[in-house]
PDB file of N, CA and C in Angstrom:
ATOM      1  N   MET A 259       1.854  32.509  20.586  1.00  0.00           N
ATOM      2  CA  MET A 259       3.211  32.986  20.800  1.00  0.00           C
ATOM      3  C   MET A 259       4.180  32.009  20.137  1.00  0.00           C
ATOM      4  N   ASN A 260       5.137  32.540  19.406  1.00  0.00           N
ATOM      5  CA  ASN A 260       6.121  31.698  18.738  1.00  0.00           C
ATOM      6  C   ASN A 260       7.181  31.221  19.712  1.00  0.00           C
ATOM      7  N   THR A 261       7.540  29.965  19.570  1.00  0.00           N
ATOM      8  CA  THR A 261       8.594  29.392  20.396  1.00  0.00           C
ATOM      9  C   THR A 261       9.937  29.756  19.772  1.00  0.00           C
ATOM     10  N   PRO A 262      10.872  30.264  20.565  1.00  0.00           N
ATOM     11  CA  PRO A 262      12.182  30.603  20.001  1.00  0.00           C
ATOM     12  C   PRO A 262      12.972  29.331  19.672  1.00  0.00           C
ATOM     13  N   TYR A 263      13.648  29.374  18.557  1.00  0.00           N
ATOM     14  CA  TYR A 263      14.490  28.258  18.142  1.00  0.00           C
ATOM     15  C   TYR A 263      15.932  28.713  18.102  1.00  0.00           C
ATOM     16  N   ILE A 264      16.828  27.789  18.396  1.00  0.00           N
ATOM     17  CA  ILE A 264      18.257  28.110  18.425  1.00  0.00           C
ATOM     18  C   ILE A 264      19.023  27.110  17.573  1.00  0.00           C
ATOM     19  N   THR A 265      20.237  27.479  17.227  1.00  0.00           N
ATOM     20  CA  THR A 265      21.092  26.623  16.408  1.00  0.00           C
ATOM     21  C   THR A 265      21.702  25.507  17.255  1.00  0.00           C
ATOM     22  N   ALA A 266      22.292  24.544  16.573  1.00  0.00           N
ATOM     23  CA  ALA A 266      22.959  23.432  17.261  1.00  0.00           C
ATOM     24  C   ALA A 266      24.092  23.948  18.147  1.00  0.00           C
ATOM     25  N   GLY A 267      24.830  24.927  17.656  1.00  0.00           N
ATOM     26  CA  GLY A 267      25.935  25.487  18.445  1.00  0.00           C
ATOM     27  C   GLY A 267      25.468  26.086  19.757  1.00  0.00           C
ATOM     28  N   LYS A 268      24.385  26.861  19.694  1.00  0.00           N
ATOM     29  CA  LYS A 268      23.842  27.473  20.910  1.00  0.00           C
ATOM     30  C   LYS A 268      23.275  26.402  21.846  1.00  0.00           C
ATOM     31  N   ALA A 269      22.608  25.391  21.280  1.00  0.00           N
ATOM     32  CA  ALA A 269      22.075  24.293  22.094  1.00  0.00           C
ATOM     33  C   ALA A 269      23.210  23.572  22.822  1.00  0.00           C
ATOM     34  N   CYS A 270      24.313  23.336  22.119  1.00  0.00           N
ATOM     35  CA  CYS A 270      25.463  22.669  22.733  1.00  0.00           C
ATOM     36  C   CYS A 270      26.060  23.510  23.853  1.00  0.00           C
ATOM     37  N   GLU A 271      26.081  24.816  23.646  1.00  0.00           N
ATOM     38  CA  GLU A 271      26.608  25.722  24.668  1.00  0.00           C
ATOM     39  C   GLU A 271      25.754  25.655  25.931  1.00  0.00           C
ATOM     40  N   ILE A 272      24.446  25.692  25.760  1.00  0.00           N
ATOM     41  CA  ILE A 272      23.533  25.640  26.907  1.00  0.00           C
ATOM     42  C   ILE A 272      23.626  24.298  27.626  1.00  0.00           C
ATOM     43  N   LEU A 273      23.699  23.196  26.853  1.00  0.00           N
ATOM     44  CA  LEU A 273      23.739  21.850  27.434  1.00  0.00           C
ATOM     45  C   LEU A 273      25.134  21.444  27.906  1.00  0.00           C
ATOM     46  N   ARG A 274      26.140  22.204  27.488  1.00  0.00           N
ATOM     47  CA  ARG A 274      27.545  21.882  27.794  1.00  0.00           C
ATOM     48  C   ARG A 274      27.920  20.493  27.279  1.00  0.00           C
ATOM     49  N   ILE A 275      27.581  20.270  26.005  1.00  0.00           N
ATOM     50  CA  ILE A 275      27.925  19.019  25.331  1.00  0.00           C
ATOM     51  C   ILE A 275      28.474  19.342  23.949  1.00  0.00           C
ATOM     52  N   SER A 276      29.062  18.353  23.295  1.00  0.00           N
ATOM     53  CA  SER A 276      29.584  18.545  21.947  1.00  0.00           C
ATOM     54  C   SER A 276      28.464  18.382  20.918  1.00  0.00           C
ATOM     55  N   LYS A 277      28.723  18.860  19.705  1.00  0.00           N
ATOM     56  CA  LYS A 277      27.745  18.676  18.627  1.00  0.00           C
ATOM     57  C   LYS A 277      27.561  17.195  18.332  1.00  0.00           C
ATOM     58  N   ARG A 278      28.631  16.443  18.414  1.00  0.00           N
ATOM     59  CA  ARG A 278      28.539  14.999  18.177  1.00  0.00           C
ATOM     60  C   ARG A 278      27.541  14.362  19.151  1.00  0.00           C
ATOM     61  N   THR A 279      27.631  14.756  20.433  1.00  0.00           N
ATOM     62  CA  THR A 279      26.692  14.232  21.439  1.00  0.00           C
ATOM     63  C   THR A 279      25.276  14.695  21.139  1.00  0.00           C
ATOM     64  N   LEU A 280      25.107  15.966  20.773  1.00  0.00           N
ATOM     65  CA  LEU A 280      23.780  16.494  20.445  1.00  0.00           C
ATOM     66  C   LEU A 280      23.164  15.711  19.291  1.00  0.00           C
ATOM     67  N   PHE A 281      23.938  15.489  18.235  1.00  0.00           N
ATOM     68  CA  PHE A 281      23.412  14.779  17.070  1.00  0.00           C
ATOM     69  C   PHE A 281      23.126  13.315  17.399  1.00  0.00           C
ATOM     70  N   ARG A 282      23.954  12.712  18.263  1.00  0.00           N
ATOM     71  CA  ARG A 282      23.685  11.335  18.692  1.00  0.00           C
ATOM     72  C   ARG A 282      22.380  11.267  19.482  1.00  0.00           C
ATOM     73  N   TRP A 283      22.194  12.228  20.396  1.00  0.00           N
ATOM     74  CA  TRP A 283      20.955  12.275  21.167  1.00  0.00           C
ATOM     75  C   TRP A 283      19.760  12.447  20.237  1.00  0.00           C
ATOM     76  N   GLU A 284      19.947  13.212  19.172  1.00  0.00           N
ATOM     77  CA  GLU A 284      18.867  13.393  18.205  1.00  0.00           C
ATOM     78  C   GLU A 284      18.569  12.070  17.497  1.00  0.00           C
ATOM     79  N   GLU A 285      19.600  11.352  17.106  1.00  0.00           N
ATOM     80  CA  GLU A 285      19.412  10.035  16.481  1.00  0.00           C
ATOM     81  C   GLU A 285      18.714   9.062  17.425  1.00  0.00           C
ATOM     82  N   GLU A 286      19.001   9.167  18.721  1.00  0.00           N
ATOM     83  CA  GLU A 286      18.405   8.286  19.726  1.00  0.00           C
ATOM     84  C   GLU A 286      17.001   8.738  20.136  1.00  0.00           C
ATOM     85  N   GLY A 287      16.550   9.883  19.623  1.00  0.00           N
ATOM     86  CA  GLY A 287      15.215  10.382  19.940  1.00  0.00           C
ATOM     87  C   GLY A 287      15.119  11.129  21.259  1.00  0.00           C
ATOM     88  N   LYS A 288      16.251  11.508  21.842  1.00  0.00           N
ATOM     89  CA  LYS A 288      16.235  12.235  23.115  1.00  0.00           C
ATOM     90  C   LYS A 288      16.015  13.726  22.912  1.00  0.00           C
ATOM     91  N   ILE A 289      16.428  14.227  21.749  1.00  0.00           N
ATOM     92  CA  ILE A 289      16.325  15.648  21.397  1.00  0.00           C
ATOM     93  C   ILE A 289      15.750  15.702  19.984  1.00  0.00           C
ATOM     94  N   TYR A 290      14.950  16.725  19.740  1.00  0.00           N
ATOM     95  CA  TYR A 290      14.360  16.874  18.405  1.00  0.00           C
ATOM     96  C   TYR A 290      14.756  18.213  17.808  1.00  0.00           C
ATOM     97  N   SER A 291      14.895  18.244  16.490  1.00  0.00           N
ATOM     98  CA  SER A 291      15.184  19.491  15.796  1.00  0.00           C
ATOM     99  C   SER A 291      14.233  19.649  14.624  1.00  0.00           C
ATOM    100  N   GLN A 292      14.150  20.881  14.167  1.00  0.00           N
ATOM    101  CA  GLN A 292      13.439  21.172  12.930  1.00  0.00           C
ATOM    102  C   GLN A 292      14.492  21.554  11.908  1.00  0.00           C
ATOM    103  N   ARG A 293      14.256  21.192  10.662  1.00  0.00           N
ATOM    104  CA  ARG A 293      15.173  21.578   9.594  1.00  0.00           C
ATOM    105  C   ARG A 293      14.564  22.738   8.842  1.00  0.00           C
ATOM    106  N   GLU A 294      15.340  23.824   8.719  1.00  0.00           N
ATOM    107  CA  GLU A 294      14.840  25.039   8.081  1.00  0.00           C
ATOM    108  C   GLU A 294      15.756  25.474   6.946  1.00  0.00           C
ATOM    109  N   GLY A 295      15.156  26.135   5.978  1.00  0.00           N
ATOM    110  CA  GLY A 295      15.904  26.750   4.890  1.00  0.00           C
ATOM    111  C   GLY A 295      16.390  25.757   3.853  1.00  0.00           C
ATOM    112  N   VAL A 296      17.042  26.303   2.830  1.00  0.00           N
ATOM    113  CA  VAL A 296      17.567  25.507   1.728  1.00  0.00           C
ATOM    114  C   VAL A 296      18.611  24.518   2.222  1.00  0.00           C
ATOM    115  N   LEU A 297      19.418  24.938   3.177  1.00  0.00           N
ATOM    116  CA  LEU A 297      20.491  24.075   3.690  1.00  0.00           C
ATOM    117  C   LEU A 297      20.008  23.108   4.765  1.00  0.00           C
ATOM    118  N   LYS A 298      18.725  23.201   5.125  1.00  0.00           N
ATOM    119  CA  LYS A 298      18.138  22.326   6.152  1.00  0.00           C
ATOM    120  C   LYS A 298      18.915  22.409   7.474  1.00  0.00           C
ATOM    121  N   VAL A 299      19.144  23.640   7.902  1.00  0.00           N
ATOM    122  CA  VAL A 299      19.851  23.888   9.164  1.00  0.00           C
ATOM    123  C   VAL A 299      19.001  23.371  10.315  1.00  0.00           C
ATOM    124  N   ARG A 300      19.626  22.671  11.257  1.00  0.00           N
ATOM    125  CA  ARG A 300      18.913  22.159  12.423  1.00  0.00           C
ATOM    126  C   ARG A 300      18.647  23.293  13.404  1.00  0.00           C
ATOM    127  N   LEU A 301      17.401  23.386  13.828  1.00  0.00           N
ATOM    128  CA  LEU A 301      17.016  24.357  14.840  1.00  0.00           C
ATOM    129  C   LEU A 301      16.330  23.617  15.980  1.00  0.00           C
ATOM    130  N   TYR A 302      16.665  24.033  17.195  1.00  0.00           N
ATOM    131  CA  TYR A 302      16.183  23.354  18.395  1.00  0.00           C
ATOM    132  C   TYR A 302      15.298  24.289  19.202  1.00  0.00           C
ATOM    133  N   ASN A 303      14.241  23.731  19.772  1.00  0.00           N
ATOM    134  CA  ASN A 303      13.320  24.473  20.614  1.00  0.00           C
ATOM    135  C   ASN A 303      14.064  24.911  21.882  1.00  0.00           C
ATOM    136  N   MET A 304      14.147  26.226  22.070  1.00  0.00           N
ATOM    137  CA  MET A 304      14.896  26.789  23.202  1.00  0.00           C
ATOM    138  C   MET A 304      14.356  26.286  24.536  1.00  0.00           C
ATOM    139  N   ASN A 305      13.033  26.222  24.690  1.00  0.00           N
ATOM    140  CA  ASN A 305      12.444  25.773  25.965  1.00  0.00           C
ATOM    141  C   ASN A 305      12.820  24.318  26.254  1.00  0.00           C
ATOM    142  N   HIS A 306      12.787  23.484  25.224  1.00  0.00           N
ATOM    143  CA  HIS A 306      13.144  22.078  25.403  1.00  0.00           C
ATOM    144  C   HIS A 306      14.617  21.941  25.791  1.00  0.00           C
ATOM    145  N   ILE A 307      15.473  22.712  25.157  1.00  0.00           N
ATOM    146  CA  ILE A 307      16.905  22.667  25.466  1.00  0.00           C
ATOM    147  C   ILE A 307      17.151  23.131  26.905  1.00  0.00           C
ATOM    148  N   LYS A 308      16.480  24.190  27.325  1.00  0.00           N
ATOM    149  CA  LYS A 308      16.660  24.684  28.704  1.00  0.00           C
ATOM    150  C   LYS A 308      16.170  23.658  29.725  1.00  0.00           C
ATOM    151  N   GLN A 309      15.038  23.015  29.449  1.00  0.00           N
ATOM    152  CA  GLN A 309      14.538  21.974  30.358  1.00  0.00           C
ATOM    153  C   GLN A 309      15.514  20.802  30.413  1.00  0.00           C
ATOM    154  N   THR A 310      16.050  20.430  29.278  1.00  0.00           N
ATOM    155  CA  THR A 310      17.026  19.338  29.233  1.00  0.00           C
ATOM    156  C   THR A 310      18.273  19.708  30.029  1.00  0.00           C
ATOM    157  N   ALA A 311      18.719  20.952  29.918  1.00  0.00           N
ATOM    158  CA  ALA A 311      19.887  21.414  30.678  1.00  0.00           C
ATOM    159  C   ALA A 311      19.615  21.342  32.181  1.00  0.00           C
ATOM    160  N   GLU A 312      18.406  21.712  32.591  1.00  0.00           N
ATOM    161  CA  GLU A 312      18.049  21.636  34.016  1.00  0.00           C
ATOM    162  C   GLU A 312      18.067  20.193  34.504  1.00  0.00           C
ATOM    163  N   ILE A 313      17.558  19.281  33.705  1.00  0.00           N
ATOM    164  CA  ILE A 313      17.565  17.860  34.069  1.00  0.00           C
ATOM    165  C   ILE A 313      18.990  17.348  34.179  1.00  0.00           C
ATOM    166  N   LEU A 314      19.831  17.724  33.224  1.00  0.00           N
ATOM    167  CA  LEU A 314      21.236  17.302  33.272  1.00  0.00           C
ATOM    168  C   LEU A 314      21.924  17.814  34.527  1.00  0.00           C
ATOM    169  N   GLU A 315      21.643  19.060  34.906  1.00  0.00           N
ATOM    170  CA  GLU A 315      22.244  19.637  36.108  1.00  0.00           C
ATOM    171  C   GLU A 315      21.738  18.928  37.362  1.00  0.00           C
ATOM    172  N   LEU A 316      20.458  18.628  37.424  1.00  0.00           N
ATOM    173  CA  LEU A 316      19.922  17.891  38.577  1.00  0.00           C
ATOM    174  C   LEU A 316      20.541  16.494  38.672  1.00  0.00           C
ATOM    175  N   ASN A 317      20.710  15.838  37.542  1.00  0.00           N
ATOM    176  CA  ASN A 317      21.353  14.518  37.538  1.00  0.00           C
ATOM    177  C   ASN A 317      22.796  14.619  38.020  1.00  0.00           C
ATOM    178  N   ARG A 318      23.507  15.668  37.566  1.00  0.00           N
ATOM    179  CA  ARG A 318      24.897  15.857  37.987  1.00  0.00           C
ATOM    180  C   ARG A 318      24.974  16.085  39.494  1.00  0.00           C
ATOM    181  N   LEU A 319      24.083  16.923  40.013  1.00  0.00           N
ATOM    182  CA  LEU A 319      24.070  17.197  41.457  1.00  0.00           C
ATOM    183  C   LEU A 319      23.745  15.942  42.255  1.00  0.00           C
ATOM    184  N   GLU A 320      22.800  15.149  41.775  1.00  0.00           N
ATOM    185  CA  GLU A 320      22.453  13.915  42.474  1.00  0.00           C
ATOM    186  C   GLU A 320      23.653  12.973  42.521  1.00  0.00           C
ATOM    187  N   GLU A 321      24.329  12.812  41.392  1.00  0.00           N
ATOM    188  CA  GLU A 321      25.512  11.943  41.362  1.00  0.00           C
ATOM    189  C   GLU A 321      26.590  12.457  42.313  1.00  0.00           C
ATOM    190  N   GLU A 322      26.793  13.774  42.309  1.00  0.00           N
ATOM    191  CA  GLU A 322      27.800  14.382  43.184  1.00  0.00           C
ATOM    192  C   GLU A 322      27.462  14.144  44.655  1.00  0.00           C
ATOM    193  N   HIS A 323      26.209  14.372  45.015  1.00  0.00           N
ATOM    194  CA  HIS A 323      25.797  14.193  46.406  1.00  0.00           C
ATOM    195  C   HIS A 323      25.857  12.725  46.829  1.00  0.00           C
ATOM    196  N   CYS A 324      25.391  11.839  45.968  1.00  0.00           N
ATOM    197  CA  CYS A 324      25.400  10.417  46.300  1.00  0.00           C
ATOM    198  C   CYS A 324      26.823   9.874  46.410  1.00  0.00           C
ATOM    199  N   ALA A 325      27.736  10.450  45.656  1.00  0.00           N
ATOM    200  CA  ALA A 325      29.133  10.021  45.731  1.00  0.00           C
ATOM    201  C   ALA A 325      29.760  10.398  47.075  1.00  0.00           C
ATOM    202  N   LYS A 326      29.215  11.421  47.735  1.00  0.00           N
ATOM    203  CA  LYS A 326      29.765  11.864  49.017  1.00  0.00           C
ATOM    204  C   LYS A 326      29.423  10.927  50.168  1.00  0.00           C
ATOM    205  N   LEU A 327      28.294  10.244  50.097  1.00  0.00           N
ATOM    206  CA  LEU A 327      27.826   9.441  51.224  1.00  0.00           C
ATOM    207  C   LEU A 327      28.807   8.351  51.643  1.00  0.00           C
ATOM    208  N   PRO A 328      29.378   7.559  50.733  1.00  0.00           N
ATOM    209  CA  PRO A 328      30.340   6.543  51.178  1.00  0.00           C
ATOM    210  C   PRO A 328      31.545   7.147  51.905  1.00  0.00           C
ATOM    211  N   ALA A 329      32.002   8.314  51.449  1.00  0.00           N
ATOM    212  CA  ALA A 329      33.136   8.961  52.117  1.00  0.00           C
ATOM    213  C   ALA A 329      32.749   9.427  53.514  1.00  0.00           C
ATOM    214  N   ILE A 330      31.528   9.930  53.654  1.00  0.00           N
ATOM    215  CA  ILE A 330      31.052  10.362  54.970  1.00  0.00           C
ATOM    216  C   ILE A 330      30.969   9.162  55.907  1.00  0.00           C
ATOM    217  N   ARG A 331      30.415   8.061  55.401  1.00  0.00           N
ATOM    218  CA  ARG A 331      30.300   6.864  56.241  1.00  0.00           C
ATOM    219  C   ARG A 331      31.671   6.293  56.593  1.00  0.00           C
ATOM    220  N   ALA A 332      32.621   6.405  55.676  1.00  0.00           N
ATOM    221  CA  ALA A 332      33.981   5.939  55.963  1.00  0.00           C
ATOM    222  C   ALA A 332      34.595   6.764  57.089  1.00  0.00           C
ATOM    223  N   LYS A 333      34.311   8.078  57.107  1.00  0.00           N
ATOM    224  CA  LYS A 333      34.805   8.927  58.192  1.00  0.00           C
ATOM    225  C   LYS A 333      34.227   8.499  59.528  1.00  0.00           C
ATOM    226  N   VAL A 334      32.927   8.226  59.546  1.00  0.00           N
ATOM    227  CA  VAL A 334      32.288   7.779  60.783  1.00  0.00           C
ATOM    228  C   VAL A 334      33.001   6.533  61.292  1.00  0.00           C
ATOM    229  N   LYS A 335      33.202   5.585  60.419  1.00  0.00           N
ATOM    230  CA  LYS A 335      33.850   4.329  60.791  1.00  0.00           C
ATOM    231  C   LYS A 335      35.285   4.571  61.260  1.00  0.00           C
ATOM    232  N   LYS A 336      36.003   5.434  60.521  1.00  0.00           N
ATOM    233  CA  LYS A 336      37.409   5.705  60.841  1.00  0.00           C
ATOM    234  C   LYS A 336      37.569   6.352  62.211  1.00  0.00           C
ATOM    235  N   TYR A 337      36.746   7.364  62.475  1.00  0.00           N
ATOM    236  CA  TYR A 337      36.924   8.115  63.707  1.00  0.00           C
ATOM    237  C   TYR A 337      36.218   7.506  64.904  1.00  0.00           C
ATOM    238  N   LEU A 338      35.235   6.676  64.651  1.00  0.00           N
ATOM    239  CA  LEU A 338      34.467   6.135  65.759  1.00  0.00           C
ATOM    240  C   LEU A 338      34.988   4.795  66.242  1.00  0.00           C
ATOM    241  N   LEU A 339      35.350   3.927  65.315  1.00  0.00           N
ATOM    242  CA  LEU A 339      35.652   2.562  65.698  1.00  0.00           C
ATOM    243  C   LEU A 339      37.151   2.248  65.609  1.00  0.00           C
ATOM    244  N   ALA A 340      37.637   1.588  66.634  1.00  0.00           N
ATOM    245  CA  ALA A 340      39.039   1.195  66.649  1.00  0.00           C
ATOM    246  C   ALA A 340      39.257  -0.065  65.831  1.00  0.00           C
ATOM    247  N   HIS A 341      38.185  -0.806  65.545  1.00  0.00           N
ATOM    248  CA  HIS A 341      38.298  -2.060  64.805  1.00  0.00           C
ATOM    249  C   HIS A 341      36.956  -2.368  64.141  1.00  0.00           C
ATOM    250  N   GLU A 342      36.949  -3.333  63.267  1.00  0.00           N
ATOM    251  CA  GLU A 342      35.695  -3.777  62.668  1.00  0.00           C
ATOM    252  C   GLU A 342      34.781  -4.304  63.773  1.00  0.00           C
ATOM    253  N   VAL A 343      33.536  -3.960  63.723  1.00  0.00           N
ATOM    254  CA  VAL A 343      32.594  -4.398  64.747  1.00  0.00           C
ATOM    255  C   VAL A 343      31.764  -5.555  64.203  1.00  0.00           C
ATOM    256  N   GLN A 344      31.750  -6.619  64.951  1.00  0.00           N
ATOM    257  CA  GLN A 344      30.922  -7.783  64.643  1.00  0.00           C
ATOM    258  C   GLN A 344      29.816  -7.839  65.688  1.00  0.00           C
ATOM    259  N   PRO A 345      28.710  -8.463  65.351  1.00  0.00           N
ATOM    260  CA  PRO A 345      27.647  -8.578  66.351  1.00  0.00           C
ATOM    261  C   PRO A 345      28.196  -9.165  67.666  1.00  0.00           C
ATOM    262  N   GLY A 346      27.862  -8.515  68.752  1.00  0.00           N
ATOM    263  CA  GLY A 346      28.310  -8.976  70.072  1.00  0.00           C
ATOM    264  C   GLY A 346      29.620  -8.357  70.523  1.00  0.00           C
ATOM    265  N   ASP A 347      30.355  -7.690  69.619  1.00  0.00           N
ATOM    266  CA  ASP A 347      31.624  -7.046  69.985  1.00  0.00           C
ATOM    267  C   ASP A 347      31.356  -5.807  70.835  1.00  0.00           C
ATOM    268  N   SER A 348      32.329  -5.458  71.662  1.00  0.00           N
ATOM    269  CA  SER A 348      32.263  -4.175  72.342  1.00  0.00           C
ATOM    270  C   SER A 348      32.892  -3.132  71.414  1.00  0.00           C
ATOM    271  N   VAL A 349      32.432  -1.896  71.504  1.00  0.00           N
ATOM    272  CA  VAL A 349      32.901  -0.832  70.625  1.00  0.00           C
ATOM    273  C   VAL A 349      33.901   0.029  71.375  1.00  0.00           C
ATOM    274  N   LYS A 350      35.036   0.281  70.750  1.00  0.00           N
ATOM    275  CA  LYS A 350      36.052   1.161  71.332  1.00  0.00           C
ATOM    276  C   LYS A 350      36.053   2.467  70.553  1.00  0.00           C
ATOM    277  N   ILE A 351      35.865   3.562  71.259  1.00  0.00           N
ATOM    278  CA  ILE A 351      35.835   4.884  70.632  1.00  0.00           C
ATOM    279  C   ILE A 351      37.256   5.380  70.453  1.00  0.00           C
ATOM    280  N   MET A 352      37.559   5.902  69.240  1.00  0.00           N
ATOM    281  CA  MET A 352      38.891   6.453  68.978  1.00  0.00           C
ATOM    282  C   MET A 352      38.915   7.966  69.177  1.00  0.00           C
ATOM    283  N   ASP A 353      38.076   8.706  68.458  1.00  0.00           N
ATOM    284  CA  ASP A 353      38.075  10.164  68.516  1.00  0.00           C
ATOM    285  C   ASP A 353      36.624  10.628  68.494  1.00  0.00           C
ATOM    286  N   ILE A 354      36.068  10.865  69.637  1.00  0.00           N
ATOM    287  CA  ILE A 354      34.650  11.168  69.757  1.00  0.00           C
ATOM    288  C   ILE A 354      34.272  12.471  69.078  1.00  0.00           C
ATOM    289  N   ASP A 355      35.135  13.485  69.116  1.00  0.00           N
ATOM    290  CA  ASP A 355      34.816  14.765  68.479  1.00  0.00           C
ATOM    291  C   ASP A 355      34.717  14.616  66.963  1.00  0.00           C
ATOM    292  N   LYS A 356      35.698  13.941  66.374  1.00  0.00           N
ATOM    293  CA  LYS A 356      35.667  13.743  64.929  1.00  0.00           C
ATOM    294  C   LYS A 356      34.542  12.788  64.533  1.00  0.00           C
ATOM    295  N   ALA A 357      34.253  11.839  65.369  1.00  0.00           N
ATOM    296  CA  ALA A 357      33.138  10.929  65.096  1.00  0.00           C
ATOM    297  C   ALA A 357      31.824  11.702  65.099  1.00  0.00           C
ATOM    298  N   ASN A 358      31.665  12.602  66.065  1.00  0.00           N
ATOM    299  CA  ASN A 358      30.459  13.433  66.113  1.00  0.00           C
ATOM    300  C   ASN A 358      30.344  14.318  64.875  1.00  0.00           C
ATOM    301  N   GLU A 359      31.467  14.893  64.443  1.00  0.00           N
ATOM    302  CA  GLU A 359      31.454  15.702  63.222  1.00  0.00           C
ATOM    303  C   GLU A 359      30.998  14.859  62.037  1.00  0.00           C
ATOM    304  N   ALA A 360      31.522  13.644  61.941  1.00  0.00           N
ATOM    305  CA  ALA A 360      31.160  12.758  60.834  1.00  0.00           C
ATOM    306  C   ALA A 360      29.686  12.359  60.912  1.00  0.00           C
ATOM    307  N   PHE A 361      29.200  12.053  62.115  1.00  0.00           N
ATOM    308  CA  PHE A 361      27.782  11.735  62.284  1.00  0.00           C
ATOM    309  C   PHE A 361      26.914  12.922  61.868  1.00  0.00           C
ATOM    310  N   ASN A 362      27.294  14.124  62.293  1.00  0.00           N
ATOM    311  CA  ASN A 362      26.537  15.322  61.935  1.00  0.00           C
ATOM    312  C   ASN A 362      26.543  15.553  60.427  1.00  0.00           C
ATOM    313  N   GLU A 363      27.675  15.293  59.790  1.00  0.00           N
ATOM    314  CA  GLU A 363      27.765  15.436  58.336  1.00  0.00           C
ATOM    315  C   GLU A 363      26.843  14.441  57.635  1.00  0.00           C
ATOM    316  N   GLU A 364      26.838  13.195  58.130  1.00  0.00           N
ATOM    317  CA  GLU A 364      25.957  12.190  57.539  1.00  0.00           C
ATOM    318  C   GLU A 364      24.494  12.558  57.761  1.00  0.00           C
ATOM    319  N   GLU A 365      24.162  13.030  58.948  1.00  0.00           N
ATOM    320  CA  GLU A 365      22.788  13.414  59.245  1.00  0.00           C
ATOM    321  C   GLU A 365      22.348  14.566  58.367  1.00  0.00           C
ATOM    322  N   ALA A 366      23.204  15.560  58.179  1.00  0.00           N
ATOM    323  CA  ALA A 366      22.875  16.698  57.317  1.00  0.00           C
ATOM    324  C   ALA A 366      22.674  16.240  55.875  1.00  0.00           C
ATOM    325  N   TRP A 367      23.526  15.346  55.411  1.00  0.00           N
ATOM    326  CA  TRP A 367      23.399  14.825  54.050  1.00  0.00           C
ATOM    327  C   TRP A 367      22.073  14.082  53.891  1.00  0.00           C
ATOM    328  N   THR A 368      21.742  13.271  54.874  1.00  0.00           N
ATOM    329  CA  THR A 368      20.511  12.487  54.818  1.00  0.00           C
ATOM    330  C   THR A 368      19.287  13.393  54.804  1.00  0.00           C
ATOM    331  N   LYS A 369      19.274  14.424  55.645  1.00  0.00           N
ATOM    332  CA  LYS A 369      18.153  15.360  55.668  1.00  0.00           C
ATOM    333  C   LYS A 369      18.016  16.078  54.324  1.00  0.00           C
ATOM    334  N   GLU A 370      19.134  16.479  53.765  1.00  0.00           N
ATOM    335  CA  GLU A 370      19.135  17.234  52.516  1.00  0.00           C
ATOM    336  C   GLU A 370      18.636  16.396  51.339  1.00  0.00           C
ATOM    337  N   HIS A 371      18.873  15.084  51.376  1.00  0.00           N
ATOM    338  CA  HIS A 371      18.582  14.237  50.224  1.00  0.00           C
ATOM    339  C   HIS A 371      17.401  13.305  50.418  1.00  0.00           C
ATOM    340  N   ASN A 372      16.646  13.486  51.467  1.00  0.00           N
ATOM    341  CA  ASN A 372      15.416  12.682  51.674  1.00  0.00           C
ATOM    342  C   ASN A 372      14.205  13.557  51.608  1.00  0.00           C
TER     343      ASN A 372
END
């Protein structure tokens, strides 16, 4: 079975990157092309481009999710503690309902990403 090949423009559309980035990735050995015809037009393996797009999307989602954790933990601290807690300190609760919401959000995030 023949593997479908696509142009640089179509590859960029699928990857959501510029041609400059695509060609740089090719120079760096991250992406490969075949040169076809008299003009040596670059053609890219469609399956490889789609797999690369999936990896890029997974990386984007991971960064997005990991960026949320510090904000979730800040909410827990904000709503739960009236002051910085040092070892041996007593803890003063500020807003137990919002603290519980923040704890639940952190727990859900942890379950989803472990």
